[in-house]
Coordinates of C-alpha atoms in Angstrom, one line a residue:
Chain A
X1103 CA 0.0 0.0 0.0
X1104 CA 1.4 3.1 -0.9
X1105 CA 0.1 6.5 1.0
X1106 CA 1.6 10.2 0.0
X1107 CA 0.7 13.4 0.5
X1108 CA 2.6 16.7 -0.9
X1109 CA 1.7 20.4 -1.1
X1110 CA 2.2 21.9 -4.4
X1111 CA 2.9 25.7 -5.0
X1112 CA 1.2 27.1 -8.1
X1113 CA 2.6 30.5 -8.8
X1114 CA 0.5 33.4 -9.7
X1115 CA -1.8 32.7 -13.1
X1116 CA -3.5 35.6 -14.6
X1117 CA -7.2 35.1 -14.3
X1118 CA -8.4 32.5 -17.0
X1119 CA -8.0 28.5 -17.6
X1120 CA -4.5 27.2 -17.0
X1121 CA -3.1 24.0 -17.7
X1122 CA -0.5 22.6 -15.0
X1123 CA -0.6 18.7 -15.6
X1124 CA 3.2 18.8 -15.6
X1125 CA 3.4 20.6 -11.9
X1126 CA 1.1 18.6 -10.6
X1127 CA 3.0 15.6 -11.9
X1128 CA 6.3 16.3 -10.8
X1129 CA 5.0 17.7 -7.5
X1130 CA 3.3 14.6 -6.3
X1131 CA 6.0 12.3 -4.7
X1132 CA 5.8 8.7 -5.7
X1133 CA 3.6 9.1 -8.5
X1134 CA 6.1 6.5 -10.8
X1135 CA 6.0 4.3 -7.6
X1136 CA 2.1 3.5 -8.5
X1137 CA 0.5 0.2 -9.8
X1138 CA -3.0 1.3 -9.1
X1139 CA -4.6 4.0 -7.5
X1140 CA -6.6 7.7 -7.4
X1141 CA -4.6 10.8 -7.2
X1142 CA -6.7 13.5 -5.1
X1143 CA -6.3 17.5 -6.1
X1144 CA -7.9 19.6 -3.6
X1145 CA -7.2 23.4 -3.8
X1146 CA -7.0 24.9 -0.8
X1147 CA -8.5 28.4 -2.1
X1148 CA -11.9 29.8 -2.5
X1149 CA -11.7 32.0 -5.9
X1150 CA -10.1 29.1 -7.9
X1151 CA -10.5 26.0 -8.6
X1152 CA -9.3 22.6 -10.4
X1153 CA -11.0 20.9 -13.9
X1154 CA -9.7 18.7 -16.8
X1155 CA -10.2 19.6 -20.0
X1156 CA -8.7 20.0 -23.9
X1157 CA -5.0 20.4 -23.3
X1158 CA -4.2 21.3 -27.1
X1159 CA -5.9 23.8 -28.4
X1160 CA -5.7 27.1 -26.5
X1161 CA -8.4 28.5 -28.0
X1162 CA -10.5 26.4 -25.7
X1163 CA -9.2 27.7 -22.3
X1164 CA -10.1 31.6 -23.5
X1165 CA -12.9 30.6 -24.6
X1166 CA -13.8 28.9 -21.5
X1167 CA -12.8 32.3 -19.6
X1168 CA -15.1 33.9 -21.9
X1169 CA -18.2 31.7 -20.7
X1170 CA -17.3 31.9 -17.6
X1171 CA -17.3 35.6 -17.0
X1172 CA -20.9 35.5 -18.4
X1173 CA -22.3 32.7 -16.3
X1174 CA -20.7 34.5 -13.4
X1175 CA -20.7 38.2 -14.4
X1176 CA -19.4 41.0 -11.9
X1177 CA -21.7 44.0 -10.7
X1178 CA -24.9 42.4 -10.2
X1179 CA -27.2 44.8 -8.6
X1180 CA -28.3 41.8 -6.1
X1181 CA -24.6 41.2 -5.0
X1182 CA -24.0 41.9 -0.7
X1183 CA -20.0 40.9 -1.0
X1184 CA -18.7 43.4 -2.7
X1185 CA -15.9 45.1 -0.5
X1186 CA -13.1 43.0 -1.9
X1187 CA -13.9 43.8 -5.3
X1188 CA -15.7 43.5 -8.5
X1189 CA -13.7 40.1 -9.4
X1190 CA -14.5 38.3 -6.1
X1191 CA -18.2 37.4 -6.1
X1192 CA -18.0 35.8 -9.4
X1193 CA -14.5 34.2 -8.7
X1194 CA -17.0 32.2 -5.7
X1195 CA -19.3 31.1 -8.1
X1196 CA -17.3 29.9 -10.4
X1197 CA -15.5 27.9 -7.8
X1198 CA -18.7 26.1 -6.4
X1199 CA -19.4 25.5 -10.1
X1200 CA -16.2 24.2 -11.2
X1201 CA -15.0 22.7 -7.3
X1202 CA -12.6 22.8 -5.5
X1203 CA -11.5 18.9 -5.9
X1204 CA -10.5 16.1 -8.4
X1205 CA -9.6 13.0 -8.4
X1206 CA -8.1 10.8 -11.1
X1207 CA -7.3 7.5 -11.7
X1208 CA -3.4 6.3 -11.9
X1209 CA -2.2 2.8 -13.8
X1210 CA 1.2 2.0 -14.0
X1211 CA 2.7 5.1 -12.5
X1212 CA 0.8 7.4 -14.7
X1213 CA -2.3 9.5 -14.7
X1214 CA -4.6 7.5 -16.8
X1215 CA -5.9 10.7 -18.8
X1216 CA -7.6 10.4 -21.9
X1217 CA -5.1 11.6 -25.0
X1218 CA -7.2 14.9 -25.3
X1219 CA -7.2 15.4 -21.3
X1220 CA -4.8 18.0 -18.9
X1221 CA -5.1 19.5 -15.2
X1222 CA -6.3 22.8 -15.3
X1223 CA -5.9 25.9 -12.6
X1224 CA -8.7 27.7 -12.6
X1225 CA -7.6 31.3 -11.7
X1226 CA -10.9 33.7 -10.7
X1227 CA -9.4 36.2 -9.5
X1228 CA -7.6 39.7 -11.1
X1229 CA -4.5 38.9 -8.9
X1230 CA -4.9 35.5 -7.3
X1231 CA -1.6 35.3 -6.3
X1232 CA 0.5 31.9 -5.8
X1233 CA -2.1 29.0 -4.8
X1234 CA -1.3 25.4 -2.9
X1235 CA -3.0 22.1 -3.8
X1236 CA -3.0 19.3 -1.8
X1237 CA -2.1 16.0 -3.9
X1238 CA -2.9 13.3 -2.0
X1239 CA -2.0 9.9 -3.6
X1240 CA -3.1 6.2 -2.4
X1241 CA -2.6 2.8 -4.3
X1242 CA -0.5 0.0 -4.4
X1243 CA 3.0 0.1 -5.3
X1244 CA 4.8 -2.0 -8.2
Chain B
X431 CA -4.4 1.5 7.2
X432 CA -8.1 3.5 8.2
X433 CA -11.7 2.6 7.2
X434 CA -14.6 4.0 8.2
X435 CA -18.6 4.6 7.1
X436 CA -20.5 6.7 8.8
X437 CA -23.9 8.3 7.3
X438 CA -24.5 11.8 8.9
X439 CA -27.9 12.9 9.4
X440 CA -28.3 17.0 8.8
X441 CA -31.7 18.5 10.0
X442 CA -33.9 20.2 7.8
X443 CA -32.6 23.3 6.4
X444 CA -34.3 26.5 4.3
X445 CA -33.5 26.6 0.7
X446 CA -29.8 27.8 0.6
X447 CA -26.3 27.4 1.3
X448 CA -25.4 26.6 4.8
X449 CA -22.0 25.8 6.9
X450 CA -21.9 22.5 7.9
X451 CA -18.5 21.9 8.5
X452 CA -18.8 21.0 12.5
X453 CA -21.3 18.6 11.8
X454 CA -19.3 16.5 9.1
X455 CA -16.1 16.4 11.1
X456 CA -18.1 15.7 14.7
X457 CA -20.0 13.2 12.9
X458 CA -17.2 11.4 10.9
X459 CA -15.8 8.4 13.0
X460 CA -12.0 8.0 13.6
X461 CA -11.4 11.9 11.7
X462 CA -8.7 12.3 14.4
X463 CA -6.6 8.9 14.6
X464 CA -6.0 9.5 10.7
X465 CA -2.4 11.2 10.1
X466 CA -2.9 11.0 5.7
X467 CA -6.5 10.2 4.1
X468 CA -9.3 11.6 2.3
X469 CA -12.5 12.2 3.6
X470 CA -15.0 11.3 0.9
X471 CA -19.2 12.7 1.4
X472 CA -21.3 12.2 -0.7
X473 CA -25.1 13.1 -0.3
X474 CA -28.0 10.7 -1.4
X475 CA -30.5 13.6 -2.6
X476 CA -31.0 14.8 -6.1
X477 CA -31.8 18.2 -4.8
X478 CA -29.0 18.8 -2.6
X479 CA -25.7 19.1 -3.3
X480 CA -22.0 19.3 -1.3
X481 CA -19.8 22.3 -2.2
X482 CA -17.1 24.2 -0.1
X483 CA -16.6 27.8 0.1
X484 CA -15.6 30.9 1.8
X485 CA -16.7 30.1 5.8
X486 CA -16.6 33.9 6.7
X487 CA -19.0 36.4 5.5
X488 CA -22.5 35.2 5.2
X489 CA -23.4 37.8 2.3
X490 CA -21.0 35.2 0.2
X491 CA -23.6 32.3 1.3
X492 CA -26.7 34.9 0.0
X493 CA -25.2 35.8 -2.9
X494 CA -24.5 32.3 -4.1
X495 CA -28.2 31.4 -3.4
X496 CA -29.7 34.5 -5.5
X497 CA -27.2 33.8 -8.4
X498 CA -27.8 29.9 -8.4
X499 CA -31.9 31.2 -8.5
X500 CA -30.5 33.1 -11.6
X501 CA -28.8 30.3 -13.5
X502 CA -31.2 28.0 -12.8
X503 CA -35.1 29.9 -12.9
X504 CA -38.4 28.3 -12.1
X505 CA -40.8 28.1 -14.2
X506 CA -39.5 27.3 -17.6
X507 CA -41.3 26.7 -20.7
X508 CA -39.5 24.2 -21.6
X509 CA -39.1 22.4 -17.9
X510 CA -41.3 19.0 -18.6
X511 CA -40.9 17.6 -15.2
X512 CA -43.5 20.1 -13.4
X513 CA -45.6 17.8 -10.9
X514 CA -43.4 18.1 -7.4
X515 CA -43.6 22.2 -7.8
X516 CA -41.9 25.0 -9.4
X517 CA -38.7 24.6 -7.4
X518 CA -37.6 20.6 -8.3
X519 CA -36.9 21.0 -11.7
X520 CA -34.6 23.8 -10.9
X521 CA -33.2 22.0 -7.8
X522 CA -31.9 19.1 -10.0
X523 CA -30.3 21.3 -12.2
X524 CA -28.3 22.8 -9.5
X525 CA -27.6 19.3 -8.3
X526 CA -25.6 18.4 -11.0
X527 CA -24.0 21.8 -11.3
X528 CA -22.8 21.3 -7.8
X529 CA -22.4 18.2 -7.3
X530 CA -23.3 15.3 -5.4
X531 CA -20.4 14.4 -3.8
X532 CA -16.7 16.0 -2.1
X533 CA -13.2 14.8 -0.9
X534 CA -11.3 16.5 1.2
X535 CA -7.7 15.8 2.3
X536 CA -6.8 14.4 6.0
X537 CA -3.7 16.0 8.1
X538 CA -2.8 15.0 11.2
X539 CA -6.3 14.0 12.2
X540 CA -8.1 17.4 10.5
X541 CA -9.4 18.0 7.4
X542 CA -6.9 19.8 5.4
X543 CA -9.1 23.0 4.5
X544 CA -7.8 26.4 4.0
X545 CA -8.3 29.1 5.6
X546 CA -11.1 29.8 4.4
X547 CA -12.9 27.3 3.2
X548 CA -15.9 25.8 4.9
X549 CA -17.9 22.6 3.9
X550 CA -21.5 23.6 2.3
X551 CA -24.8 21.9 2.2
X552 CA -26.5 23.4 -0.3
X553 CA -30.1 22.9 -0.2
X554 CA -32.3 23.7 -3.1
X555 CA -35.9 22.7 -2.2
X556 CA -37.5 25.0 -0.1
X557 CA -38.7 22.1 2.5
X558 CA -35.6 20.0 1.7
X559 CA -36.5 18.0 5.0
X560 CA -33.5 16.5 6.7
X561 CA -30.4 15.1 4.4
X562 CA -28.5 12.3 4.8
X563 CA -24.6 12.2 3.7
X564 CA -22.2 8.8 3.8
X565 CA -18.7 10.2 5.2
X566 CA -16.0 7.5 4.3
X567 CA -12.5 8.1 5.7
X568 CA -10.2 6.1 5.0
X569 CA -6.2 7.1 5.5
X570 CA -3.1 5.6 7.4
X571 CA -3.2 6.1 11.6
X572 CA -0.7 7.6 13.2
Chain C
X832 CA -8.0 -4.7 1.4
X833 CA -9.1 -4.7 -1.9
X834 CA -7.9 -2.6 -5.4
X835 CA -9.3 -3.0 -8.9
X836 CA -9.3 -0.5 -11.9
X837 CA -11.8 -1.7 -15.4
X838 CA -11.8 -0.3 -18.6
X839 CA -15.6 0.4 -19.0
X840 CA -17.0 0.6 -22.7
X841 CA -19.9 2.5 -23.4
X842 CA -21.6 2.3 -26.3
X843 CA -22.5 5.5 -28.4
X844 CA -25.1 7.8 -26.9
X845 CA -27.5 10.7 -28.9
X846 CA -26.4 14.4 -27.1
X847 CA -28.3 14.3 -23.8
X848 CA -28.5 12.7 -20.4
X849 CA -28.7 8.9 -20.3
X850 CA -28.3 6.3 -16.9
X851 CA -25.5 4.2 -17.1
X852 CA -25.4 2.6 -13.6
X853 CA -26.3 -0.8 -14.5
X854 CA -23.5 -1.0 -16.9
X855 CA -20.8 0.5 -14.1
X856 CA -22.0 -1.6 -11.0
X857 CA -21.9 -4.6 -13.9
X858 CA -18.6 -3.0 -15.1
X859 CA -16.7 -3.2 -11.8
X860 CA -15.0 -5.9 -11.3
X861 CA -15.1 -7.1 -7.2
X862 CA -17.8 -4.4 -6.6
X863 CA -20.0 -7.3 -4.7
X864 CA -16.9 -8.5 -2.8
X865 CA -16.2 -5.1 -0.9
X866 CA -17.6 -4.2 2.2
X867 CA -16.9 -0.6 2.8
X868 CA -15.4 1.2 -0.6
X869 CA -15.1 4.1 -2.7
X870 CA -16.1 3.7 -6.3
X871 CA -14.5 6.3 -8.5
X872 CA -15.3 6.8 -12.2
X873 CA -13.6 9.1 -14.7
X874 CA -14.5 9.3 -17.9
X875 CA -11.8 9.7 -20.4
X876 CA -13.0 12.7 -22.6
X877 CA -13.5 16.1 -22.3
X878 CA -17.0 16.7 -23.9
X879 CA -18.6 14.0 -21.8
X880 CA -19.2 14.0 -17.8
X881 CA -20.6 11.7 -15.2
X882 CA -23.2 12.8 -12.9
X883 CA -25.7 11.3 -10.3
X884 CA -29.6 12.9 -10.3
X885 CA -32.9 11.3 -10.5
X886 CA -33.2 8.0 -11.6
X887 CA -37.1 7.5 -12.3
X888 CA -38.3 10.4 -14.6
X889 CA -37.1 10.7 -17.5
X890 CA -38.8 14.3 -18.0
X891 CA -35.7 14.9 -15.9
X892 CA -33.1 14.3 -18.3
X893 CA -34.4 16.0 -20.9
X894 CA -35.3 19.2 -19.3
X895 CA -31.5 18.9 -18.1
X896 CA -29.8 18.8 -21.8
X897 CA -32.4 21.8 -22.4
X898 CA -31.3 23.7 -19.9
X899 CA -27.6 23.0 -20.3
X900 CA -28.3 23.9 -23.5
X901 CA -29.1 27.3 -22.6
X902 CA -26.5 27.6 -19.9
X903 CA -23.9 26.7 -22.7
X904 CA -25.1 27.5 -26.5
X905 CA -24.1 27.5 -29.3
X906 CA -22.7 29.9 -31.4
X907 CA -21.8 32.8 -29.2
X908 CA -19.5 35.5 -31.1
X909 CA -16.8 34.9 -28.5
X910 CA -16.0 31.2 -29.7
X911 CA -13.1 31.1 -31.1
X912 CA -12.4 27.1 -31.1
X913 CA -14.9 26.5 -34.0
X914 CA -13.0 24.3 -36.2
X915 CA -14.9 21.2 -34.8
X916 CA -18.6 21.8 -35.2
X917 CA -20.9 24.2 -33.1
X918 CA -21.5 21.9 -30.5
X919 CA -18.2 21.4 -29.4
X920 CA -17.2 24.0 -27.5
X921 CA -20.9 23.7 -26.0
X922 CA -19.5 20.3 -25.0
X923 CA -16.2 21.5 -23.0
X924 CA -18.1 23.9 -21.4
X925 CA -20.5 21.5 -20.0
X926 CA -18.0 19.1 -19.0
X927 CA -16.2 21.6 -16.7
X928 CA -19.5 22.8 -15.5
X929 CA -20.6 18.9 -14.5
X930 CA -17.2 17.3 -14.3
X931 CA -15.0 14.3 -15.3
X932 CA -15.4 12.2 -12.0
X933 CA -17.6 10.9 -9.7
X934 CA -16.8 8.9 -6.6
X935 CA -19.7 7.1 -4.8
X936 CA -19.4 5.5 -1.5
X937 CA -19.7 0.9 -1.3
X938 CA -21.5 -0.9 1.5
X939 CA -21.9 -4.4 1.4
X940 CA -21.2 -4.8 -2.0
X941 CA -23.2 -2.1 -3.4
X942 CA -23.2 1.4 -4.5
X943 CA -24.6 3.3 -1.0
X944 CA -27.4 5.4 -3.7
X945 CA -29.6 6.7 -2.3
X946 CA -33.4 5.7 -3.4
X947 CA -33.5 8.3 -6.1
X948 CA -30.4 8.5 -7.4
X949 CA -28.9 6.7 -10.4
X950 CA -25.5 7.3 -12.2
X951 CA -25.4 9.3 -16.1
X952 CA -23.3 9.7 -18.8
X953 CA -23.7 13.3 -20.2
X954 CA -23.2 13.0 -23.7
X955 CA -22.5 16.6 -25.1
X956 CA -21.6 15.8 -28.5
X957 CA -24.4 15.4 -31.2
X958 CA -21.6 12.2 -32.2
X959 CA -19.8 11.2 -29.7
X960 CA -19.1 8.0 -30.2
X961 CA -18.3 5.6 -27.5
X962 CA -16.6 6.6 -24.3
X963 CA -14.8 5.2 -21.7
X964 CA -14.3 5.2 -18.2
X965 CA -11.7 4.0 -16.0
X966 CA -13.8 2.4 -12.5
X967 CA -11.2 2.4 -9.4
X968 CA -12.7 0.4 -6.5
X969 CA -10.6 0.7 -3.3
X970 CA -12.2 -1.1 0.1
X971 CA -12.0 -3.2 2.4
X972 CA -13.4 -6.9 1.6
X973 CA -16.0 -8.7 3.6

């Protein structure tokens, strides 16, 4: 049985869709080490979150920032938490949407992603500033 | 190695989003013997969901209620599934926005939350009655 | 303790909301031999999600693929990944609104559902083809 836990630093992302499958990789210790088993991403942050999507066309992460800022738009008139500014409100919607967890499956010491598949950090706010995710991974060793 | 089932009974609660982190962790069996786990909830309601987010100003909890009423209206034309009242259709919806279920890391015998962040029922009838959620920890001891 | 991973198949679905959970809890292998579990599912793709909601009325499902379909539509000036048809960015949208994985807690060999809930596959391309999903059961055995 193999049992890890690390905490990985993300440094600042400009707000929008951003793929870190590599950091995440690298940052998780014993990742290589793993038969079978789930990795578990929790972000420890309440204005951004964690999702998997396209990791090859870029296109698809503006555009997803796009949506985004229309299903959550700033300024609405029935808005209460407003003193830490325009970007905040929304940037808490769109993390209950999106969530603040993932889990994935791992086979042979890899994430079993689908070939179209990568990690994204999902950046809400204007100046989120460096954000930690907890990678928690359990499964059985080679 | 750490298993554990326990199914949580939350009282009745007005349509909404509500803290329930105190209840989850008093009611989750063996939370502190575990040094590294994931605590996995997972509610067995179609029109209630899990989500975490920002446990300090309340007006975040409001907001997210009014703009969840937005994204997800009453009283559709096209809404087919009309019989249990003008508020089901609408609370499935926001079921599978949110979610159903929720992992959260395990440190040291306490979930591994930021600062910030609280766990969420989220209630969307408006006489929900009481919910049930299956907390299953499982982890290494110390 | 007990640790399996299947490669689920399923078959091609029409755009919409369609339940599945006979074909996981079939698709699992040792799902009936574990005694306290965590199912997790992850589909493979990234304009298809999993999600748990109402298992009885199908009314249900369809008003949801409306109303995705209004959350997400087609067509919106800002789209700027086109290349692939008008419902596919429709489709990534809704798959990081609803997600890529679903964990569901196992009691005595079963899925721990509750009465009402089933498990879908949320098909978001008008031909998507068959998908598939990785199932990782980890438990304890009776």
């Amino acid at each position: 049985m193999l049992w890890t836990q690390s905490r990985i630093r993300l440094p600042a992302h400009p707000a929008g869709f951003h793929l870190v499958t590599d950091a995440i990789c690298s940052g998780t210790e014993s990742l290589k080490d793993c038969k079978i088993g789930v990795l578990h991403l929790f972000i420890q942050h309440t204005s951004a979150s964690l999702a998997i999507n396209e990791n090859a066309d870029p296109d698809v992460r503006e555009d997803l920032q796009r949506h985004f800022d229309v299903l959550a738009p700033q300024n609405q008139s029935y808005y209460a938490h407003t003193l830490e500014g325009p970007d905040d409100m929304p940037a808490h919607i769109k993390a209950v949407l999106i969530g603040s967890s993932l889990s994935v499956p791992v086979s042979d010491g890899r994430l079993a992603l689908g070939t179209w598949q990568g990690i994204y950090l999902c950046e809400h706010r204007d100046r989120g500033g460096e954000r930690f995710v907890i990678a928690t991974l359990q499964g059985v060793s080679a």
